C-alpha cells in the first residue's frame, strides 16, 4: 500500500489517520524526484513503473531498527540518510543504477519534526542519485524503517557474489574500520580529543556514502562484488562461499583512514574493527589481474581510493597474512554461517 | 539486502547470525516458487528480475504490526498468509498479475517453530498465485512484517483510483463487514454460539482472499478500483477524491454474508462494520453501465459475487441512501483526510 493510500485499520490502535496523512505528505514533498519512468507514484494502491528495455530490475530490501542498526540517539536526519544509503550500497554492489525507493516507516507517534528531519536526510541522498520515492507505508510501533531500493542493470550485467575466480585480485574501496570506530565513539568505548577525527568517524557511521558510481563502473570488470556492511571477513566470506574459492588477505594492506590512525588504537583493535566491524559500506570486489590499470583509472576518475588487499586462491579458506606473507589466521569461509 | 545475505551488524545487538541464517533458509525453502523471470533470487546483495516486454511494473508495500494490524494471539500461519494477502490485494486493485515478493521480518527472537508456521501460511498463498519470494531481511525487534509485492500490467492498463466518472455504477466484490465481525469476535465484543459463523468470520479476518483474478479481469472494464481494507466509506472516499466526483450508495444493497446475518447484530452495528470496519480485502470498483453484462459474466466465471451498490455522481460527497432513495448521511469525500 502506498504512502498516501493507507491509514491503519481503525478498529486496531493505529496512528491517527489525520496525523499519518500529514506525515506522508511531508515525506513525499521533501523527497520528490521527478522521473519519467514513474508512471504513477504515491497516491494509489500501488506504484506503476517502467523498467527500460533490455535491462533487468535489481531490488534490495533492508530494515534498520533503532538501537540495533543505529544508536538510539542518532539524529533523525542521519537515520533518513542511512536508511537509504544501506540500500543504495546494495545497488552499488550489484553494479545497478538506482532508480526508485519504497519506504515502510514504523514509529511510536506521529512526530512531524522528526519526520521533517528524517525526510531531509533521505531526500538529500535520494536527489544525489536521482532516486524517486514511489511508495510505502507508515504504521505505529517501535521505531523501525524498511527501505526497498530498485535499480537497473543491462541484461546479464549484474555483478554477483559468485564470480570470484582463482587468481583474481581482491580490492576494497575507501577505508575500513571507520564505522566500528564511530560506533565505539558513540558508545564511549573509544575517547579522543581529536575533534576532526571524531567528526569524520561519526560521519562514516551515520552518513555512509554508497559507492554507486564505482559499482556501475565495475560492470564487466569485477568478477564478484559485495558491500562491506558486516565486516570484511564475513562479507568476503559470502563471496568465497558463493564462488567456491578461498582467499588470502594481507593485513598490512587493509586501508586505514587518517582519522582512524590518529585516534591511536592498538593493532588488535584496529584489526578487529577492520575485519569485523561492519558499517563501512565500502565495496569489496575481485578482478582478473589484467584489469589492474583500468581499476586504477576508475579510482582516479571517481576519486575513490581502491586498494588491492589480496588474492583469490583455491580452497574454501579465508587466510590472513602478515606483511612477510606468513599466515596469522585462517577460517573456513564456506561453513561459518551454517554451523 | 537479501534474506540469505545479511546478519545484523555484530557490534549492535542483532539476532544471532547462525539462528538468522537458519530462519532464512527455512523461509526460502518453504516458499520456493520457480519462475523463469527471477534471474537471481535470494542469496546475493539484491535480486535480479526480468519484467516482461511491453509491461509495467506494479509495486506495493504494506507493514503489519502485531497488536495493530492483527490481534496479538493470531496464529503465525495466519500472519504469514495475511501479510502476503494484503499486498496481493493491492495488486488486485491495480489489475496487476502478481509475480514476486520481498519480506522484511522483525521478530524478538529467532523462533524456528514460529517461522515454520509463518512460512507455511505465506507459501500456501504464494503458490496459489505463483509468487516467488525473491529477497528481504530479517532483524531483531518487536514483531513486525513488511512485504512488498511486485506485479505486471500491460503498458497503460493499470486500473487507478482516478478513473471514476459520473454515471458509473459502483460495485463491490464478496461481502462487507466480515473482517470487523471477526475482530469483534476475537475481542469478545461479539459473542455467538453459531460455530460455523465464528469459523467463517475468523477466517475472513485472518486469511483474507485477495481478489487477484477479479482484478485482472477488470482491466479495461473498471474505471477505478481500490481494495476495501479500511472500510468502504474511507476507501471509496479515496476513489472519489482521486477522480473528482461524488457517489451515492444504497445501504440496503451492501452485500452481507450469511454468517454475519446469522450472528444477529443490530442494524447500526452492521452498517458501521460494513462502511467502516475494514479488513475485508474486497474490491470496490466503478464501471460504465454498458459493462453490466460483462461484469455479471465475470462474476459467474470467477465465482465471485459482485454487487452493484450505487452510482458515481457529480460533486465531492459520499451520500448514503436508504432503500427509498432518501439520503441518510453525507460526507465530503474530498476533504476528510486533510482536515
XYZ file of C-alpha atoms in Angstrom, chain A residues 1-2 4-15 17-18 21-22 25 39-40 43-51 55-65 67-71 82 86-87 89-91 93-94 100 102-106 134-142 144 146-148 150 153 155-156 158-162 180 183 187 189 205 225-227 229-230 234-235 238 241-242 272-273 275-279 281 335-339, chain B residues 1-2 4-15 17-18 21-22 25 39-40 43-51 55-65 67-71 82 86-87 89-91 93-94 100 102-106 134-142 144 146-148 150 153 155-156 158-162 180 183 187 189 205 225-227 229-230 234-235 238 241-242 272-273 275-279 281 335-339:
220
model
C 0.000 0.000 0.000
C 1.258 3.365 -0.853
C -0.897 8.351 0.560
C -3.277 5.452 0.428
C -3.418 3.818 3.764
C -4.419 4.669 7.287
C -4.061 1.826 9.774
C -7.215 -0.251 10.223
C -9.281 1.842 12.512
C -10.522 -0.888 14.833
C -6.979 -1.527 15.922
C -4.893 1.122 17.587
C -3.168 2.586 14.561
C -1.682 6.029 14.209
C -5.470 8.902 10.321
C -5.062 12.628 10.050
C -1.683 11.705 6.196
C 0.231 14.786 7.138
C 2.557 14.427 2.706
C 4.020 6.237 -14.467
C 2.108 6.563 -11.188
C -1.277 8.036 -4.210
C -2.808 4.797 -5.490
C -2.913 1.211 -4.201
C 0.469 0.644 -5.802
C 3.041 2.433 -7.921
C 3.287 1.811 -11.664
C 6.838 1.883 -13.013
C 8.657 1.342 -16.277
C 11.899 -0.668 -16.468
C 17.532 -4.044 -18.680
C 16.918 -6.145 -15.617
C 15.369 -4.917 -12.396
C 17.554 -5.138 -9.271
C 15.845 -4.958 -5.862
C 17.167 -4.993 -2.316
C 15.356 -4.551 0.982
C 16.908 -3.634 4.303
C 15.430 -2.885 7.709
C 17.018 -0.563 10.259
C 15.867 -0.910 13.863
C 19.129 0.532 18.967
C 20.124 -2.363 16.717
C 21.221 -0.876 13.404
C 21.826 2.644 14.617
C 22.384 4.049 18.121
C 21.464 5.957 6.348
C 22.490 0.999 3.054
C 20.100 0.051 0.262
C 25.079 0.326 -1.192
C 23.438 -2.958 -2.212
C 22.617 -1.466 -5.600
C 27.411 -3.998 -5.016
C 25.330 -5.342 -7.931
C 13.224 4.152 -7.129
C 9.813 2.483 -1.247
C 9.737 3.159 2.471
C 7.924 1.465 5.350
C 8.211 3.665 8.410
C 7.050 2.473 11.812
C 7.397 5.869 -5.185
C 5.507 4.327 -2.295
C 5.459 2.805 1.124
C 3.503 2.601 4.316
C 3.526 4.307 7.709
C 2.459 2.469 10.823
C 2.593 2.872 14.566
C 5.011 0.850 16.667
C 8.622 0.729 17.820
C 11.844 0.730 12.532
C 12.405 -0.719 5.927
C 13.509 0.569 2.559
C 13.475 -1.251 -0.744
C 15.114 -0.602 -7.121
C 21.414 -3.274 -14.991
C 20.631 -7.613 -19.235
C 23.078 -10.126 -17.819
C 24.700 -7.652 -12.743
C 27.858 -8.202 -10.680
C 27.265 -11.213 -8.434
C 28.980 -12.733 -5.416
C 29.623 -15.903 -7.343
C 33.262 0.487 14.015
C 30.238 3.294 16.983
C 29.319 4.032 22.983
C 34.457 2.691 24.334
C 28.942 5.673 10.889
C 31.345 -7.775 -5.652
C 29.741 -7.262 -2.262
C 29.325 -4.284 0.031
C 28.325 -3.945 5.846
C 29.089 -6.674 8.378
C 32.185 -12.015 6.889
C 31.305 -10.245 3.661
C 29.989 -14.707 1.382
C 31.281 -19.370 -0.430
C 29.176 -18.259 -3.427
C 39.116 -6.377 14.717
C 37.381 -3.233 13.505
C 37.839 -7.214 9.592
C 34.715 -7.485 11.702
C 33.409 -4.049 12.440
C 30.904 -3.549 9.695
C 29.027 -0.373 8.833
C 29.591 0.371 3.214
C 30.948 -23.158 6.602
C 30.927 -20.369 9.165
C 27.325 -19.453 8.770
C 25.784 -22.901 8.744
C 27.482 -24.337 11.796
C 19.783 -6.777 1.489
C 18.586 -10.204 0.776
C 20.464 -15.053 2.844
C 22.885 -12.208 2.733
C 22.684 -10.270 5.906
C 23.258 -10.820 9.575
C 22.655 -7.764 11.738
C 25.766 -5.678 12.369
C 27.577 -7.585 15.017
C 28.532 -4.681 17.259
C 24.901 -3.933 17.888
C 22.581 -6.435 19.498
C 21.231 -8.140 16.391
C 19.755 -11.594 16.143
C 23.958 -14.807 12.996
C 23.551 -18.543 12.995
C 20.675 -17.949 8.701
C 18.627 -20.937 9.679
C 16.827 -20.943 4.991
C 17.401 -14.228 -12.834
C 18.924 -14.249 -9.321
C 21.469 -15.117 -1.892
C 23.160 -12.017 -3.277
C 23.132 -8.335 -2.291
C 19.957 -7.906 -4.310
C 17.631 -9.877 -6.558
C 17.823 -9.572 -10.346
C 14.452 -9.768 -12.075
C 13.017 -9.510 -15.560
C 9.852 -7.545 -16.296
C 4.515 -4.399 -19.414
C 4.771 -2.042 -16.482
C 5.930 -2.989 -13.025
C 3.418 -2.516 -10.192
C 4.731 -2.400 -6.613
C 3.001 -2.073 -3.252
C 4.425 -2.233 0.245
C 2.496 -2.873 3.433
C 3.567 -3.327 7.042
C 1.686 -5.436 9.566
C 2.417 -4.795 13.247
C -1.404 -5.823 18.038
C -2.122 -3.142 15.458
C -2.849 -4.915 12.192
C -3.611 -8.309 13.606
C -4.571 -9.412 17.126
C -2.312 -12.299 5.724
C -2.931 -7.638 1.946
C -0.229 -6.903 -0.622
C -4.999 -7.336 -2.621
C -3.252 -4.137 -3.703
C -2.054 -5.902 -6.853
C -6.868 -3.358 -7.022
C -4.461 -2.254 -9.786
C 7.423 -11.563 -6.806
C 10.144 -9.392 -0.736
C 9.802 -9.747 3.010
C 11.273 -7.806 5.937
C 10.626 -9.751 9.104
C 11.395 -8.278 12.517
C 12.989 -13.099 -4.077
C 14.529 -11.302 -1.127
C 14.213 -9.473 2.138
C 15.774 -9.019 5.514
C 15.359 -10.439 8.997
C 16.065 -8.344 12.059
C 15.505 -8.434 15.771
C 12.872 -6.252 17.417
C 9.154 -6.050 18.135
C 6.558 -6.515 12.533
C 6.761 -5.612 5.808
C 6.047 -7.184 2.452
C 6.471 -5.653 -0.961
C 5.574 -6.842 -7.420
C 0.227 -4.894 -16.143
C 1.517 -0.898 -20.613
C -1.059 1.706 -19.710
C -3.272 -0.352 -14.665
C -6.642 0.357 -13.035
C -6.300 3.545 -10.986
C -8.334 5.300 -8.340
C -8.739 8.298 -10.575
C -14.884 -6.284 11.504
C -12.235 -8.812 15.037
C -12.014 -9.039 21.139
C -17.269 -7.617 21.780
C -10.256 -11.687 9.339
C -10.692 0.333 -8.437
C -9.487 0.111 -4.830
C -9.348 -2.660 -2.266
C -9.019 -2.516 3.620
C -10.054 0.412 5.811
C -12.938 5.599 3.537
C -11.706 3.569 0.589
C -10.106 7.834 -1.874
C -11.164 12.320 -4.231
C -8.754 10.974 -6.855
C -20.758 0.609 10.943
C -18.894 -2.628 10.216
C -18.877 1.014 5.957
C -16.036 1.479 8.387
C -14.832 -1.904 9.568
C -12.039 -2.579 7.152
C -10.079 -5.817 6.792
C -9.979 -7.028 1.233
C -11.560 16.700 2.459
C -11.863 14.147 5.245
C -8.223 13.229 5.314
C -6.655 16.628 5.199
C -8.689 18.313 7.921
